[in-house]
PDB file of C-alpha atoms in Angstrom:
ATOM      1  CA  MET A 111      24.588  -8.361  -8.407  1.00 51.00           C
ATOM      2  CA  THR A 112      23.422  -4.762  -8.131  1.00 53.00           C
ATOM      3  CA  LEU A 113      21.026  -5.811 -10.875  1.00 53.00           C
ATOM      4  CA  LEU A 114      19.347  -7.989  -8.272  1.00 53.00           C
ATOM      5  CA  ILE A 115      18.291  -5.039  -6.141  1.00 53.00           C
ATOM      6  CA  ASP A 116      17.377  -3.024  -9.236  1.00 56.00           C
ATOM      7  CA  SER A 117      15.173  -5.887 -10.392  1.00 57.00           C
ATOM      8  CA  VAL A 118      13.295  -6.081  -7.107  1.00 55.00           C
ATOM      9  CA  ILE A 119      12.578  -2.368  -7.005  1.00 51.00           C
ATOM     10  CA  ALA A 120      11.667  -2.300 -10.700  1.00 54.00           C
ATOM     11  CA  PHE A 121       9.298  -5.234 -10.288  1.00 52.00           C
ATOM     12  CA  VAL A 122       7.660  -3.610  -7.287  1.00 49.00           C
ATOM     13  CA  LYS A 123       7.088  -0.379  -9.164  1.00 47.00           C
ATOM     14  CA  THR A 124       5.902  -2.179 -12.281  1.00 49.00           C
ATOM     15  CA  ILE A 125       3.157  -4.086 -10.501  1.00 45.00           C
ATOM     16  CA  GLY A 126       1.955  -1.030  -8.665  1.00 42.00           C
ATOM     17  CA  GLY A 127       3.469  -1.638  -5.251  1.00 47.00           C
ATOM     18  CA  LYS A 128       5.290   1.309  -3.725  1.00 49.00           C
ATOM     19  CA  LEU A 129       8.092   1.508  -1.235  1.00 52.00           C
ATOM     20  CA  GLU A 130       6.913   3.682   1.619  1.00 54.00           C
ATOM     21  CA  LEU A 131       9.898   6.014   1.580  1.00 54.00           C
ATOM     22  CA  MET A 132      10.004   6.388  -2.197  1.00 57.00           C
ATOM     23  CA  SER A 133       6.245   7.012  -2.294  1.00 61.00           C
ATOM     24  CA  ALA A 134       6.495   9.717   0.370  1.00 64.00           C
ATOM     25  CA  ILE A 135       9.363  11.422  -1.450  1.00 71.00           C
ATOM     26  CA  VAL A 136       7.561  11.452  -4.800  1.00 77.00           C
ATOM     27  CA  GLN A 137       4.492  12.969  -3.136  1.00 82.00           C
ATOM     28  CA  HIS A 138       6.646  15.921  -2.102  1.00 86.00           C
ATOM     29  CA  ALA A 139       8.064  16.540  -5.581  1.00 91.00           C
ATOM     30  CA  PRO A 140       7.951  20.174  -6.755  1.00 94.00           C
ATOM     31  CA  CYS A 141       5.368  21.242  -9.297  1.00 92.00           C
ATOM     32  CA  PHE A 142       6.638  24.269 -11.189  1.00 96.00           C
ATOM     33  CA  VAL A 143       5.892  25.220 -14.813  1.00 97.00           C
ATOM     34  CA  GLU A 144       8.180  26.576 -17.519  1.00 97.00           C
ATOM     35  CA  THR A 145       7.457  30.215 -16.736  1.00 97.00           C
ATOM     36  CA  ASP A 146       8.305  29.579 -13.086  1.00 98.00           C
ATOM     37  CA  ALA A 147      11.614  28.027 -14.088  1.00 98.00           C
ATOM     38  CA  SER A 148      12.513  31.016 -16.268  1.00 98.00           C
ATOM     39  CA  ARG A 149      11.605  33.412 -13.463  1.00 98.00           C
ATOM     40  CA  ILE A 150      13.652  31.449 -10.902  1.00 98.00           C
ATOM     41  CA  ALA A 151      16.652  31.405 -13.252  1.00 98.00           C
ATOM     42  CA  GLY A 152      16.446  35.168 -13.584  1.00 98.00           C
ATOM     43  CA  ASP A 153      15.857  35.887  -9.915  1.00 98.00           C
ATOM     44  CA  LEU A 154      18.523  33.562  -8.515  1.00 98.00           C
ATOM     45  CA  PHE A 155      21.126  33.291 -11.273  1.00 98.00           C
ATOM     46  CA  ALA A 156      20.583  36.424 -13.416  1.00 97.00           C
ATOM     47  CA  ILE A 157      19.989  34.262 -16.476  1.00 97.00           C
ATOM     48  CA  ASP A 158      17.376  35.211 -19.074  1.00 98.00           C
ATOM     49  CA  ALA A 159      16.347  31.938 -20.664  1.00 98.00           C
ATOM     50  CA  THR A 160      13.455  29.897 -21.944  1.00 98.00           C
ATOM     51  CA  ALA A 161      12.715  26.689 -20.056  1.00 98.00           C
ATOM     52  CA  LYS A 162      11.704  23.222 -21.194  1.00 98.00           C
ATOM     53  CA  PRO A 163      10.968  20.381 -18.745  1.00 97.00           C
ATOM     54  CA  LEU A 164      13.314  17.396 -18.539  1.00 95.00           C
ATOM     55  CA  PRO A 165      12.408  13.933 -17.170  1.00 90.00           C
ATOM     56  CA  SER A 166      12.457  13.636 -13.407  1.00 89.00           C
ATOM     57  CA  GLU A 167      10.777  11.714 -10.601  1.00 84.00           C
ATOM     58  CA  ARG A 168      11.533  13.022  -7.138  1.00 88.00           C
ATOM     59  CA  ASP A 169      12.553  16.531  -8.197  1.00 94.00           C
ATOM     60  CA  GLN A 170      12.121  18.809 -11.236  1.00 97.00           C
ATOM     61  CA  ASN A 171      14.626  19.533 -13.971  1.00 97.00           C
ATOM     62  CA  PHE A 172      14.381  22.180 -16.685  1.00 98.00           C
ATOM     63  CA  ARG A 173      16.602  22.778 -19.680  1.00 98.00           C
ATOM     64  CA  LEU A 174      17.342  26.495 -19.952  1.00 98.00           C
ATOM     65  CA  THR A 175      18.411  28.088 -23.232  1.00 98.00           C
ATOM     66  CA  THR A 176      19.535  31.703 -23.481  1.00 98.00           C
ATOM     67  CA  ALA A 177      19.355  33.974 -26.526  1.00 97.00           C
ATOM     68  CA  ASP A 178      23.071  33.246 -27.077  1.00 97.00           C
ATOM     69  CA  ASN A 179      22.313  29.478 -27.090  1.00 96.00           C
ATOM     70  CA  ASP A 180      24.018  28.880 -23.755  1.00 97.00           C
ATOM     71  CA  VAL A 181      22.340  25.865 -22.170  1.00 98.00           C
ATOM     72  CA  TYR A 182      21.899  25.031 -18.490  1.00 98.00           C
ATOM     73  CA  VAL A 183      19.915  22.679 -16.289  1.00 98.00           C
ATOM     74  CA  LEU A 184      17.833  24.147 -13.490  1.00 98.00           C
ATOM     75  CA  LYS A 185      17.316  21.590 -10.725  1.00 98.00           C
ATOM     76  CA  ILE A 186      14.531  22.124  -8.177  1.00 98.00           C
ATOM     77  CA  ALA A 187      14.902  19.586  -5.398  1.00 97.00           C
ATOM     78  CA  ASN A 188      12.216  17.636  -3.623  1.00 95.00           C
ATOM     79  CA  SER A 189      10.986  19.488  -0.537  1.00 95.00           C
ATOM     80  CA  MET A 190      12.143  16.517   1.600  1.00 92.00           C
ATOM     81  CA  GLU A 191      15.687  16.630   0.233  1.00 93.00           C
ATOM     82  CA  GLN A 192      18.418  17.483   2.700  1.00 94.00           C
ATOM     83  CA  LYS A 193      20.746  20.343   1.834  1.00 96.00           C
ATOM     84  CA  ALA A 194      23.727  18.240   2.886  1.00 96.00           C
ATOM     85  CA  VAL A 195      22.897  15.647   0.219  1.00 95.00           C
ATOM     86  CA  LEU A 196      22.795  18.327  -2.465  1.00 97.00           C
ATOM     87  CA  ASP A 197      26.130  19.685  -1.250  1.00 97.00           C
ATOM     88  CA  PHE A 198      27.491  16.128  -1.422  1.00 96.00           C
ATOM     89  CA  GLN A 199      26.432  15.939  -5.075  1.00 95.00           C
ATOM     90  CA  ASN A 200      27.849  19.374  -5.816  1.00 97.00           C
ATOM     91  CA  GLN A 201      31.210  18.572  -4.230  1.00 95.00           C
ATOM     92  CA  ALA A 202      31.478  15.376  -6.275  1.00 94.00           C
ATOM     93  CA  MET A 203      30.736  17.262  -9.518  1.00 93.00           C
ATOM     94  CA  MET A 204      33.241  19.960  -8.596  1.00 93.00           C
ATOM     95  CA  ARG A 205      35.884  17.315  -8.029  1.00 91.00           C
ATOM     96  CA  PHE A 206      35.376  16.029 -11.557  1.00 87.00           C
ATOM     97  CA  ASP A 207      35.618  19.561 -12.909  1.00 82.00           C
ATOM     98  CA  ASN A 208      38.909  20.094 -11.076  1.00 80.00           C
ATOM     99  CA  LYS A 209      40.548  16.669 -11.292  1.00 77.00           C
ATOM    100  CA  GLY A 210      38.515  14.404 -13.519  1.00 63.00           C
ATOM    101  CA  ARG A 211      38.443  15.997 -16.949  1.00 68.00           C
ATOM    102  CA  LEU A 212      39.195  13.665 -19.823  1.00 68.00           C
ATOM    103  CA  PRO A 213      41.547  14.522 -22.712  1.00 63.00           C
ATOM    104  CA  ALA A 214      40.099  16.230 -25.779  1.00 53.00           C
ATOM    105  CA  PRO A 215      37.662  15.782 -27.393  1.00 56.00           C
ATOM    106  CA  HIS A 216      35.879  14.393 -24.322  1.00 64.00           C
ATOM    107  CA  GLY A 217      36.530  17.088 -21.725  1.00 67.00           C
ATOM    108  CA  SER A 218      34.053  17.319 -18.855  1.00 78.00           C
ATOM    109  CA  ILE A 219      32.360  14.154 -17.658  1.00 83.00           C
ATOM    110  CA  ALA A 220      30.107  15.897 -15.114  1.00 88.00           C
ATOM    111  CA  PRO A 221      28.108  19.124 -15.219  1.00 93.00           C
ATOM    112  CA  ARG A 222      29.682  22.295 -13.877  1.00 94.00           C
ATOM    113  CA  VAL A 223      28.032  23.706 -10.750  1.00 97.00           C
ATOM    114  CA  CYS A 224      27.058  27.345 -11.358  1.00 97.00           C
ATOM    115  CA  ALA A 225      26.992  29.937  -8.584  1.00 97.00           C
ATOM    116  CA  SER A 226      23.932  32.052  -7.878  1.00 98.00           C
ATOM    117  CA  ILE A 227      23.971  35.850  -7.773  1.00 97.00           C
ATOM    118  CA  ASP A 228      24.767  35.683  -4.030  1.00 96.00           C
ATOM    119  CA  GLY A 229      27.749  33.427  -4.706  1.00 96.00           C
ATOM    120  CA  GLY A 230      26.256  30.230  -3.303  1.00 97.00           C
ATOM    121  CA  CYS A 231      25.823  26.900  -5.055  1.00 97.00           C
ATOM    122  CA  ILE A 232      22.485  25.999  -3.438  1.00 98.00           C
ATOM    123  CA  SER A 233      19.683  28.561  -3.429  1.00 98.00           C
ATOM    124  CA  SER A 234      16.008  28.274  -2.528  1.00 97.00           C
ATOM    125  CA  THR A 235      12.616  29.276  -3.824  1.00 97.00           C
ATOM    126  CA  GLN A 236       9.027  28.983  -2.649  1.00 96.00           C
ATOM    127  CA  GLY A 237       6.109  27.200  -4.264  1.00 94.00           C
ATOM    128  CA  GLN A 238       2.625  28.675  -4.412  1.00 90.00           C
ATOM    129  CA  ASP A 239       1.752  26.971  -1.125  1.00 89.00           C
ATOM    130  CA  GLY A 240       4.758  28.478   0.625  1.00 93.00           C
ATOM    131  CA  THR A 241       6.839  25.288   0.596  1.00 95.00           C
ATOM    132  CA  ASN A 242      10.587  25.903   0.303  1.00 97.00           C
ATOM    133  CA  TYR A 243      12.621  24.090  -2.364  1.00 97.00           C
ATOM    134  CA  PHE A 244      16.372  24.044  -2.859  1.00 98.00           C
ATOM    135  CA  VAL A 245      17.509  25.141  -6.327  1.00 98.00           C
ATOM    136  CA  ARG A 246      20.731  24.548  -8.241  1.00 98.00           C
ATOM    137  CA  LEU A 247      21.989  25.491 -11.683  1.00 98.00           C
ATOM    138  CA  LEU A 248      24.275  23.201 -13.669  1.00 98.00           C
ATOM    139  CA  SER A 249      25.856  23.383 -17.081  1.00 96.00           C
ATOM    140  CA  TYR A 250      24.225  21.164 -19.693  1.00 96.00           C
ATOM    141  CA  LEU A 251      26.124  18.142 -20.949  1.00 91.00           C
ATOM    142  CA  PRO A 252      24.844  16.961 -24.332  1.00 89.00           C
ATOM    143  CA  GLY A 253      24.811  13.248 -24.965  1.00 87.00           C
ATOM    144  CA  LYS A 254      22.759  10.147 -25.583  1.00 87.00           C
ATOM    145  CA  PRO A 255      21.518   7.589 -23.011  1.00 88.00           C
ATOM    146  CA  LEU A 256      23.388   4.304 -23.229  1.00 90.00           C
ATOM    147  CA  ALA A 257      20.115   2.440 -23.841  1.00 90.00           C
ATOM    148  CA  LEU A 258      19.690   4.361 -27.105  1.00 92.00           C
ATOM    149  CA  VAL A 259      23.191   3.600 -28.383  1.00 91.00           C
ATOM    150  CA  LYS A 260      23.235   0.603 -30.718  1.00 91.00           C
ATOM    151  CA  PRO A 261      24.939  -1.792 -30.926  1.00 92.00           C
ATOM    152  CA  HIS A 262      26.462  -2.485 -27.523  1.00 93.00           C
ATOM    153  CA  ASN A 263      29.584  -3.926 -29.090  1.00 95.00           C
ATOM    154  CA  ALA A 264      32.880  -4.879 -27.460  1.00 96.00           C
ATOM    155  CA  HIS A 265      34.482  -1.528 -28.276  1.00 94.00           C
ATOM    156  CA  LEU A 266      31.663   0.373 -26.567  1.00 94.00           C
ATOM    157  CA  MET A 267      31.741  -1.883 -23.510  1.00 95.00           C
ATOM    158  CA  ASN A 268      35.511  -1.548 -23.219  1.00 95.00           C
ATOM    159  CA  ASN A 269      35.218   2.224 -23.481  1.00 90.00           C
ATOM    160  CA  LEU A 270      32.464   2.223 -20.873  1.00 92.00           C
ATOM    161  CA  GLY A 271      34.589   0.169 -18.488  1.00 93.00           C
ATOM    162  CA  GLN A 272      37.484   2.608 -18.871  1.00 90.00           C
ATOM    163  CA  PHE A 273      35.102   5.488 -18.224  1.00 88.00           C
ATOM    164  CA  PHE A 274      33.812   3.981 -14.977  1.00 89.00           C
ATOM    165  CA  GLY A 275      37.362   3.134 -13.975  1.00 90.00           C
ATOM    166  CA  HIS A 276      38.264   6.790 -14.423  1.00 88.00           C
ATOM    167  CA  ILE A 277      35.321   7.809 -12.231  1.00 89.00           C
ATOM    168  CA  SER A 278      36.380   5.359  -9.536  1.00 89.00           C
ATOM    169  CA  ARG A 279      39.942   6.658  -9.609  1.00 89.00           C
ATOM    170  CA  VAL A 280      38.882  10.290  -9.246  1.00 89.00           C
ATOM    171  CA  LEU A 281      36.517   9.509  -6.369  1.00 90.00           C
ATOM    172  CA  GLU A 282      38.608   6.903  -4.545  1.00 88.00           C
ATOM    173  CA  ASP A 283      39.662   9.276  -1.746  1.00 88.00           C
ATOM    174  CA  PHE A 284      36.597  11.536  -1.865  1.00 92.00           C
ATOM    175  CA  ASP A 285      34.251  11.560   1.103  1.00 92.00           C
ATOM    176  CA  HIS A 286      31.412  13.638   2.500  1.00 94.00           C
ATOM    177  CA  PRO A 287      29.317  13.393   5.690  1.00 92.00           C
ATOM    178  CA  ALA A 288      26.128  12.993   3.618  1.00 92.00           C
ATOM    179  CA  ALA A 289      27.583   9.919   1.927  1.00 88.00           C
ATOM    180  CA  LYS A 290      26.981   7.988   5.150  1.00 84.00           C
ATOM    181  CA  ARG A 291      23.309   7.253   4.528  1.00 80.00           C
ATOM    182  CA  ASP A 292      21.040   4.251   4.479  1.00 80.00           C
ATOM    183  CA  PHE A 293      20.348   3.684   0.792  1.00 78.00           C
ATOM    184  CA  HIS A 294      18.099   1.066  -0.771  1.00 79.00           C
ATOM    185  CA  TRP A 295      20.455   0.595  -3.709  1.00 80.00           C
ATOM    186  CA  ASP A 296      23.478  -0.117  -1.492  1.00 85.00           C
ATOM    187  CA  LEU A 297      24.490  -3.716  -2.148  1.00 86.00           C
ATOM    188  CA  LYS A 298      25.045  -4.229   1.582  1.00 86.00           C
ATOM    189  CA  ASN A 299      21.303  -3.691   2.065  1.00 89.00           C
ATOM    190  CA  ALA A 300      20.293  -6.420  -0.390  1.00 90.00           C
ATOM    191  CA  ARG A 301      19.244  -8.912   2.283  1.00 91.00           C
ATOM    192  CA  ARG A 302      17.015  -6.401   4.098  1.00 91.00           C
ATOM    193  CA  VAL A 303      15.451  -4.895   0.969  1.00 90.00           C
ATOM    194  CA  ILE A 304      14.706  -8.186  -0.761  1.00 91.00           C
ATOM    195  CA  THR A 305      13.419  -9.947   2.339  1.00 91.00           C
ATOM    196  CA  ARG A 306      11.104  -7.063   3.061  1.00 91.00           C
ATOM    197  CA  TYR A 307       9.705  -6.468  -0.411  1.00 89.00           C
ATOM    198  CA  VAL A 308       9.952  -9.665  -2.443  1.00 91.00           C
ATOM    199  CA  GLY A 309       6.445 -10.656  -1.326  1.00 90.00           C
ATOM    200  CA  ILE A 310       5.025  -7.632  -3.161  1.00 90.00           C
ATOM    201  CA  ILE A 311       5.919  -9.222  -6.506  1.00 90.00           C
ATOM    202  CA  ALA A 312       2.627 -10.749  -7.595  1.00 88.00           C
ATOM    203  CA  GLU A 313       3.884 -12.792 -10.539  1.00 91.00           C
ATOM    204  CA  GLU A 314       5.238 -16.113  -9.287  1.00 92.00           C
ATOM    205  CA  LYS A 315       7.805 -16.472 -12.086  1.00 93.00           C
ATOM    206  CA  LEU A 316       9.274 -13.042 -11.405  1.00 92.00           C
ATOM    207  CA  GLN A 317       9.455 -13.772  -7.707  1.00 93.00           C
ATOM    208  CA  GLU A 318      11.253 -17.042  -8.445  1.00 94.00           C
ATOM    209  CA  ILE A 319      13.846 -15.209 -10.541  1.00 94.00           C
ATOM    210  CA  VAL A 320      14.543 -12.742  -7.742  1.00 92.00           C
ATOM    211  CA  LEU A 321      14.764 -15.477  -5.095  1.00 94.00           C
ATOM    212  CA  ARG A 322      17.110 -17.543  -7.277  1.00 94.00           C
ATOM    213  CA  LEU A 323      19.415 -14.569  -7.713  1.00 93.00           C
ATOM    214  CA  PHE A 324      19.091 -13.818  -4.016  1.00 94.00           C
ATOM    215  CA  ASP A 325      20.370 -17.302  -3.212  1.00 95.00           C
ATOM    216  CA  ARG A 326      23.407 -16.631  -5.392  1.00 94.00           C
ATOM    217  CA  TYR A 327      23.946 -13.309  -3.642  1.00 93.00           C
ATOM    218  CA  GLN A 328      23.830 -15.016  -0.244  1.00 93.00           C
ATOM    219  CA  THR A 329      26.341 -17.721  -1.149  1.00 94.00           C
ATOM    220  CA  GLU A 330      28.648 -15.983  -3.633  1.00 93.00           C
ATOM    221  CA  THR A 331      28.515 -12.214  -3.096  1.00 92.00           C
ATOM    222  CA  ALA A 332      27.658 -11.420   0.520  1.00 93.00           C
ATOM    223  CA  PRO A 333      30.663 -13.296   2.004  1.00 94.00           C
ATOM    224  CA  LYS A 334      33.049 -11.275  -0.189  1.00 93.00           C
ATOM    225  CA  LEU A 335      31.626  -7.817   0.528  1.00 91.00           C
ATOM    226  CA  PRO A 336      33.836  -7.145   3.584  1.00 91.00           C
ATOM    227  CA  GLU A 337      36.931  -7.741   1.439  1.00 91.00           C
ATOM    228  CA  LEU A 338      35.958  -5.293  -1.313  1.00 87.00           C
ATOM    229  CA  ARG A 339      37.046  -1.687  -1.468  1.00 83.00           C
ATOM    230  CA  THR A 340      34.223   0.837  -1.287  1.00 81.00           C
ATOM    231  CA  SER A 341      33.786   4.490  -2.041  1.00 81.00           C
ATOM    232  CA  ILE A 342      30.862   6.878  -2.204  1.00 79.00           C
TER     233      ILE A 342
END
């Protein structure tokens, strides 16, 4: 039923409507160029590398490649991002590195968090207008998005289920103060999010689909939520 919330937000974005919070966050996204990314990598992490932009929405990501073909990801956070949230993400990735590695040939299932020259895992830099942005460096994990893998056969789906089960097991007793946040994608917020934004969907047929699924959520899913285990 998470697809239900995803569908609402996707429909809203597709037809040009914008959620106030998401719109505000995107407006505060960093705007650095490749040369900036290379300079930041050198200044904060003592890495001499060329930078290429990676897809991003609310922040900026750059793929860094050194002369020795070591590859990293430089992440420049949105200026509205809270440091505690970034630490939450870092701690989760570190947990995978310590406890969640898969047997060979799979190995790591999350990037490794790299320390800066001052030993910290979250640094900062300034934009041309003086705005401060948090910066992190991660190892690069090569791979292919699931949407590009064809076909989605039973073997792949079984493997994917095992993978997510492994993630759930590693994180089942993990917690962080920043995990306690009001999040649009949280299934418990479905009623509030859909009721508030379903009217933005201009196409009647799309709105009908969302409302039909919402009825199912109300009768079949919502009553069971209190009984389900949750984690971050």
